[in-house]
Amino acid sequence: EVIWYDEMSKERFGFYYANETESRLINLIHAGDQSGTEAVLQELYRHNFVDRSLSIHMVRLLLYAMIGSLVKLQTMLPLDERVSEHELESLIDRTLDYRDDYIAVFGQLHSAFVDMSKQAHLRKENRSSLLIERIMELIDEQYLRADMSLDYLASKFHLSTKYLSELFKEQTGVNFSDYLIRVRMDKAKELLKHTQLAVYDITVRVGYNSANS
């Protein structure tokens, strides 16, 4: 007799790992959301090892399902963020072994998922850091543009203005407008110190339309 997963998962002693839970876990790991990943894994532990009294067979099916999720993630992440073949083989072998401690196997899977989430988070942070570096370089080069703004930069880098504003503050610790003012003020100080230009001319040269703007 064939027992479908969706039917089995609803039984009182069936394991808890619905398709939507798996999708949520995979998406959180891929996005580098460490706290979200931990929350789902804790939810899985609670439902399967605290709230339920699963048979050994059910526990093994749960672990196989989680190993399957791990394999799916392998195809989504860069090589340096994947679980090694040796670790995958170890997880499968331990799940096959009736004598092994399945809580410990779950713990090993938990660690693998969390590590992948951490690596994805670091990759995302590095990507964001490089993006903000490029944006800051552009500001330093084009600060004299009167239309230098978040809208201008967002359009230039194909981002939403809201996202760029939040990312800039997160990566630099200052608001975009404050950073632009600082750059322009520094350039204005240099011009005041090394040229005989009038204040009005300097304000225009550093990107302001008038001395009052």
mmCIF file of C-alpha atoms in Angstrom:
data_model
loop_
_atom_site.group_PDB
_atom_site.id
_atom_site.type_symbol
_atom_site.label_atom_id
_atom_site.label_comp_id
_atom_site.label_asym_id
_atom_site.label_seq_id
_atom_site.Cartn_x
_atom_site.Cartn_y
_atom_site.Cartn_z
ATOM 1 C CA GLU A 1 0.000 0.000 0.000
ATOM 2 C CA VAL A 2 1.298 3.459 -0.952
ATOM 3 C CA ILE A 3 1.128 6.121 1.795
ATOM 4 C CA TRP A 4 1.373 9.636 0.425
ATOM 5 C CA TYR A 5 3.559 12.056 2.357
ATOM 6 C CA ASP A 6 0.784 14.649 2.733
ATOM 7 C CA GLU A 7 -1.521 12.038 4.271
ATOM 8 C CA MET A 8 1.198 10.561 6.467
ATOM 9 C CA SER A 9 2.272 13.959 7.800
ATOM 10 C CA LYS A 10 -1.235 14.577 9.131
ATOM 11 C CA GLU A 11 -1.316 11.392 11.204
ATOM 12 C CA ARG A 12 -0.915 11.778 14.921
ATOM 13 C CA PHE A 13 2.457 10.033 14.931
ATOM 14 C CA GLY A 14 3.564 11.159 11.459
ATOM 15 C CA PHE A 15 6.584 13.393 11.264
ATOM 16 C CA TYR A 16 6.249 17.150 10.823
ATOM 17 C CA TYR A 17 7.969 18.507 7.715
ATOM 18 C CA ALA A 18 5.353 19.797 5.295
ATOM 19 C CA ASN A 19 6.276 21.036 1.830
ATOM 20 C CA GLU A 20 5.701 24.652 2.836
ATOM 21 C CA THR A 21 8.020 24.201 5.835
ATOM 22 C CA GLU A 22 10.756 22.815 3.605
ATOM 23 C CA SER A 23 10.318 25.687 1.128
ATOM 24 C CA ARG A 24 10.486 28.213 3.963
ATOM 25 C CA LEU A 25 13.679 26.643 5.323
ATOM 26 C CA ILE A 26 15.374 26.543 1.915
ATOM 27 C CA ASN A 27 14.413 30.144 1.109
ATOM 28 C CA LEU A 28 15.665 31.401 4.483
ATOM 29 C CA ILE A 29 18.997 29.623 4.090
ATOM 30 C CA HIS A 30 19.428 30.841 0.527
ATOM 31 C CA ALA A 31 18.687 34.397 1.692
ATOM 32 C CA GLY A 32 21.238 34.106 4.526
ATOM 33 C CA ASP A 33 18.594 34.668 7.209
ATOM 34 C CA GLN A 34 20.290 33.000 10.178
ATOM 35 C CA SER A 35 17.680 33.799 12.833
ATOM 36 C CA GLY A 36 14.884 32.613 10.536
ATOM 37 C CA THR A 37 16.776 29.405 9.771
ATOM 38 C CA GLU A 38 17.312 28.724 13.481
ATOM 39 C CA ALA A 39 13.617 29.360 14.194
ATOM 40 C CA VAL A 40 12.444 26.824 11.594
ATOM 41 C CA LEU A 41 14.919 24.201 12.813
ATOM 42 C CA GLN A 42 13.818 24.708 16.410
ATOM 43 C CA GLU A 43 10.217 24.401 15.227
ATOM 44 C CA LEU A 44 11.067 21.089 13.516
ATOM 45 C CA TYR A 45 12.762 19.767 16.646
ATOM 46 C CA ARG A 46 9.865 20.746 18.876
ATOM 47 C CA HIS A 47 7.171 19.264 16.644
ATOM 48 C CA ASN A 48 9.035 16.017 15.990
ATOM 49 C CA PHE A 49 10.919 15.256 19.201
ATOM 50 C CA VAL A 50 8.930 17.058 21.914
ATOM 51 C CA ASP A 51 5.299 17.154 20.779
ATOM 52 C CA ARG A 52 5.358 13.746 19.063
ATOM 53 C CA SER A 53 6.454 10.230 19.928
ATOM 54 C CA LEU A 54 7.805 9.168 16.565
ATOM 55 C CA SER A 55 8.746 5.602 15.770
ATOM 56 C CA ILE A 56 12.297 4.909 14.587
ATOM 57 C CA HIS A 57 10.947 4.471 11.056
ATOM 58 C CA MET A 58 9.264 7.882 11.149
ATOM 59 C CA VAL A 59 12.385 9.548 12.508
ATOM 60 C CA ARG A 60 14.419 8.028 9.688
ATOM 61 C CA LEU A 61 11.899 9.303 7.116
ATOM 62 C CA LEU A 62 12.149 12.782 8.636
ATOM 63 C CA LEU A 63 15.948 12.703 8.459
ATOM 64 C CA TYR A 64 15.869 11.477 4.854
ATOM 65 C CA ALA A 65 13.507 14.346 3.968
ATOM 66 C CA MET A 66 15.889 16.833 5.572
ATOM 67 C CA ILE A 67 18.862 15.301 3.768
ATOM 68 C CA GLY A 68 16.853 15.747 0.560
ATOM 69 C CA SER A 69 16.496 19.445 1.390
ATOM 70 C CA LEU A 70 20.239 19.626 1.910
ATOM 71 C CA VAL A 71 20.811 18.120 -1.536
ATOM 72 C CA LYS A 72 18.410 20.664 -3.092
ATOM 73 C CA LEU A 73 20.373 23.478 -1.465
ATOM 74 C CA GLN A 74 23.606 22.083 -2.899
ATOM 75 C CA THR A 75 22.412 22.988 -6.406
ATOM 76 C CA MET A 76 21.434 26.528 -5.367
ATOM 77 C CA LEU A 77 24.582 27.666 -3.557
ATOM 78 C CA PRO A 78 28.153 28.348 -4.758
ATOM 79 C CA LEU A 79 30.650 25.507 -4.418
ATOM 80 C CA ASP A 80 32.392 26.988 -1.390
ATOM 81 C CA GLU A 81 29.093 27.122 0.541
ATOM 82 C CA ARG A 82 28.021 23.543 -0.041
ATOM 83 C CA VAL A 83 28.225 20.609 2.343
ATOM 84 C CA SER A 84 31.061 18.239 1.446
ATOM 85 C CA GLU A 85 30.278 14.871 -0.150
ATOM 86 C CA HIS A 86 31.899 13.223 2.843
ATOM 87 C CA GLU A 87 29.488 14.946 5.236
ATOM 88 C CA LEU A 88 26.502 14.011 3.089
ATOM 89 C CA GLU A 89 27.602 10.378 2.988
ATOM 90 C CA SER A 90 28.089 10.444 6.754
ATOM 91 C CA LEU A 91 24.549 11.748 7.294
ATOM 92 C CA ILE A 92 23.062 9.072 5.038
ATOM 93 C CA ASP A 93 25.094 6.294 6.663
ATOM 94 C CA ARG A 94 24.136 7.432 10.158
ATOM 95 C CA THR A 95 20.448 7.578 9.201
ATOM 96 C CA LEU A 96 20.665 4.023 7.825
ATOM 97 C CA ASP A 97 22.235 2.754 11.041
ATOM 98 C CA TYR A 98 19.517 1.727 13.515
ATOM 99 C CA ARG A 99 22.063 1.861 16.346
ATOM 100 C CA ASP A 100 22.889 5.536 15.853
ATOM 101 C CA ASP A 101 21.565 8.401 17.950
ATOM 102 C CA TYR A 102 19.022 10.065 15.697
ATOM 103 C CA ILE A 103 18.871 13.195 17.855
ATOM 104 C CA ALA A 104 22.586 13.585 17.179
ATOM 105 C CA VAL A 105 21.963 13.111 13.437
ATOM 106 C CA PHE A 106 19.298 15.823 13.585
ATOM 107 C CA GLY A 107 21.862 18.001 15.376
ATOM 108 C CA GLN A 108 24.377 17.382 12.586
ATOM 109 C CA LEU A 109 21.772 18.392 10.003
ATOM 110 C CA HIS A 110 20.904 21.437 12.093
ATOM 111 C CA SER A 111 24.561 22.507 12.103
ATOM 112 C CA ALA A 112 24.876 21.960 8.344
ATOM 113 C CA PHE A 113 21.818 24.098 7.600
ATOM 114 C CA VAL A 114 22.959 26.882 9.937
ATOM 115 C CA ASP A 115 26.468 26.883 8.442
ATOM 116 C CA MET A 116 25.026 27.199 4.947
ATOM 117 C CA SER A 117 22.875 30.098 6.115
ATOM 118 C CA LYS A 118 25.914 31.827 7.638
ATOM 119 C CA GLN A 119 27.891 31.422 4.419
ATOM 120 C CA ALA A 120 25.004 32.799 2.360
ATOM 121 C CA HIS A 121 24.752 35.750 4.761
ATOM 122 C CA LEU A 122 28.476 36.483 4.413
ATOM 123 C CA ARG A 123 28.212 36.318 0.626
ATOM 124 C CA LYS A 124 25.280 38.725 0.720
ATOM 125 C CA GLU A 125 27.162 41.082 3.057
ATOM 126 C CA ASN A 126 30.238 41.035 0.831
ATOM 127 C CA ARG A 127 28.100 41.754 -2.225
ATOM 128 C CA SER A 128 26.355 44.624 -0.429
ATOM 129 C CA SER A 129 29.664 46.009 0.808
ATOM 130 C CA LEU A 130 31.134 46.002 -2.703
ATOM 131 C CA LEU A 131 28.012 47.703 -4.066
ATOM 132 C CA ILE A 132 28.170 50.504 -1.489
ATOM 133 C CA GLU A 133 31.889 50.959 -2.193
ATOM 134 C CA ARG A 134 31.081 51.489 -5.881
ATOM 135 C CA ILE A 135 28.312 53.942 -4.980
ATOM 136 C CA MET A 136 30.578 55.911 -2.637
ATOM 137 C CA GLU A 137 33.243 56.090 -5.344
ATOM 138 C CA LEU A 138 30.643 57.450 -7.756
ATOM 139 C CA ILE A 139 29.546 60.066 -5.204
ATOM 140 C CA ASP A 140 33.168 61.135 -4.711
ATOM 141 C CA GLU A 141 33.578 61.441 -8.486
ATOM 142 C CA GLN A 142 30.262 63.156 -9.239
ATOM 143 C CA TYR A 143 29.470 65.061 -6.023
ATOM 144 C CA LEU A 144 29.328 68.305 -8.018
ATOM 145 C CA ARG A 145 26.223 67.146 -9.880
ATOM 146 C CA ALA A 146 23.273 69.258 -8.760
ATOM 147 C CA ASP A 147 21.012 66.233 -9.273
ATOM 148 C CA MET A 148 23.130 63.878 -7.138
ATOM 149 C CA SER A 149 20.508 62.087 -5.058
ATOM 150 C CA LEU A 150 19.257 58.700 -3.938
ATOM 151 C CA ASP A 151 16.897 58.655 -6.923
ATOM 152 C CA TYR A 152 19.781 59.279 -9.310
ATOM 153 C CA LEU A 153 21.944 56.533 -7.756
ATOM 154 C CA ALA A 154 19.065 54.074 -7.470
ATOM 155 C CA SER A 155 18.351 54.509 -11.168
ATOM 156 C CA LYS A 156 22.057 54.173 -11.997
ATOM 157 C CA PHE A 157 22.406 50.870 -10.117
ATOM 158 C CA HIS A 158 18.903 49.535 -10.897
ATOM 159 C CA LEU A 159 17.749 49.545 -7.267
ATOM 160 C CA SER A 160 14.712 50.913 -5.486
ATOM 161 C CA THR A 161 15.313 54.207 -3.692
ATOM 162 C CA LYS A 162 14.004 52.783 -0.416
ATOM 163 C CA TYR A 163 16.286 49.736 -0.574
ATOM 164 C CA LEU A 164 19.333 51.839 -1.436
ATOM 165 C CA SER A 165 18.599 54.250 1.417
ATOM 166 C CA GLU A 166 18.367 51.407 3.949
ATOM 167 C CA LEU A 167 21.398 49.583 2.552
ATOM 168 C CA PHE A 168 23.552 52.738 2.551
ATOM 169 C CA LYS A 169 22.711 53.464 6.197
ATOM 170 C CA GLU A 170 23.262 49.811 7.168
ATOM 171 C CA GLN A 171 26.677 49.601 5.472
ATOM 172 C CA THR A 172 28.082 53.059 6.313
ATOM 173 C CA GLY A 173 26.321 54.008 9.545
ATOM 174 C CA VAL A 174 25.244 57.387 8.116
ATOM 175 C CA ASN A 175 22.349 58.581 5.966
ATOM 176 C CA PHE A 176 23.041 59.198 2.284
ATOM 177 C CA SER A 177 22.190 62.915 2.594
ATOM 178 C CA ASP A 178 24.598 63.328 5.528
ATOM 179 C CA TYR A 179 27.363 61.568 3.602
ATOM 180 C CA LEU A 180 26.833 63.755 0.514
ATOM 181 C CA ILE A 181 26.902 66.923 2.650
ATOM 182 C CA ARG A 182 30.118 65.742 4.279
ATOM 183 C CA VAL A 183 31.782 65.102 0.895
ATOM 184 C CA ARG A 184 30.714 68.479 -0.442
ATOM 185 C CA MET A 185 31.793 70.304 2.718
ATOM 186 C CA ASP A 186 35.228 68.666 2.585
ATOM 187 C CA LYS A 187 35.630 69.699 -1.064
ATOM 188 C CA ALA A 188 34.438 73.235 -0.232
ATOM 189 C CA LYS A 189 37.013 73.505 2.581
ATOM 190 C CA GLU A 190 39.769 72.498 0.166
ATOM 191 C CA LEU A 191 38.671 75.144 -2.338
ATOM 192 C CA LEU A 192 38.460 77.811 0.376
ATOM 193 C CA LYS A 193 41.944 76.936 1.553
ATOM 194 C CA HIS A 194 43.677 76.640 -1.807
ATOM 195 C CA THR A 195 41.836 79.078 -4.099
ATOM 196 C CA GLN A 196 40.657 82.672 -4.139
ATOM 197 C CA LEU A 197 37.151 81.743 -5.269
ATOM 198 C CA ALA A 198 34.159 83.489 -3.749
ATOM 199 C CA VAL A 199 31.864 81.493 -1.479
ATOM 200 C CA TYR A 200 29.074 81.535 -4.090
ATOM 201 C CA ASP A 201 31.386 80.115 -6.763
ATOM 202 C CA ILE A 202 32.565 77.389 -4.386
ATOM 203 C CA THR A 203 29.017 76.337 -3.533
ATOM 204 C CA VAL A 204 28.256 75.973 -7.226
ATOM 205 C CA ARG A 205 31.455 74.024 -7.821
ATOM 206 C CA VAL A 206 30.634 71.461 -5.097
ATOM 207 C CA GLY A 207 27.166 70.781 -6.454
ATOM 208 C CA TYR A 208 24.814 73.383 -5.005
ATOM 209 C CA ASN A 209 22.691 75.471 -7.335
ATOM 210 C CA SER A 210 22.940 78.527 -5.101
ATOM 211 C CA ALA A 211 24.671 79.644 -1.938
ATOM 212 C CA ASN A 212 21.355 79.272 -0.098
ATOM 213 C CA SER A 213 20.692 75.622 -1.048
#
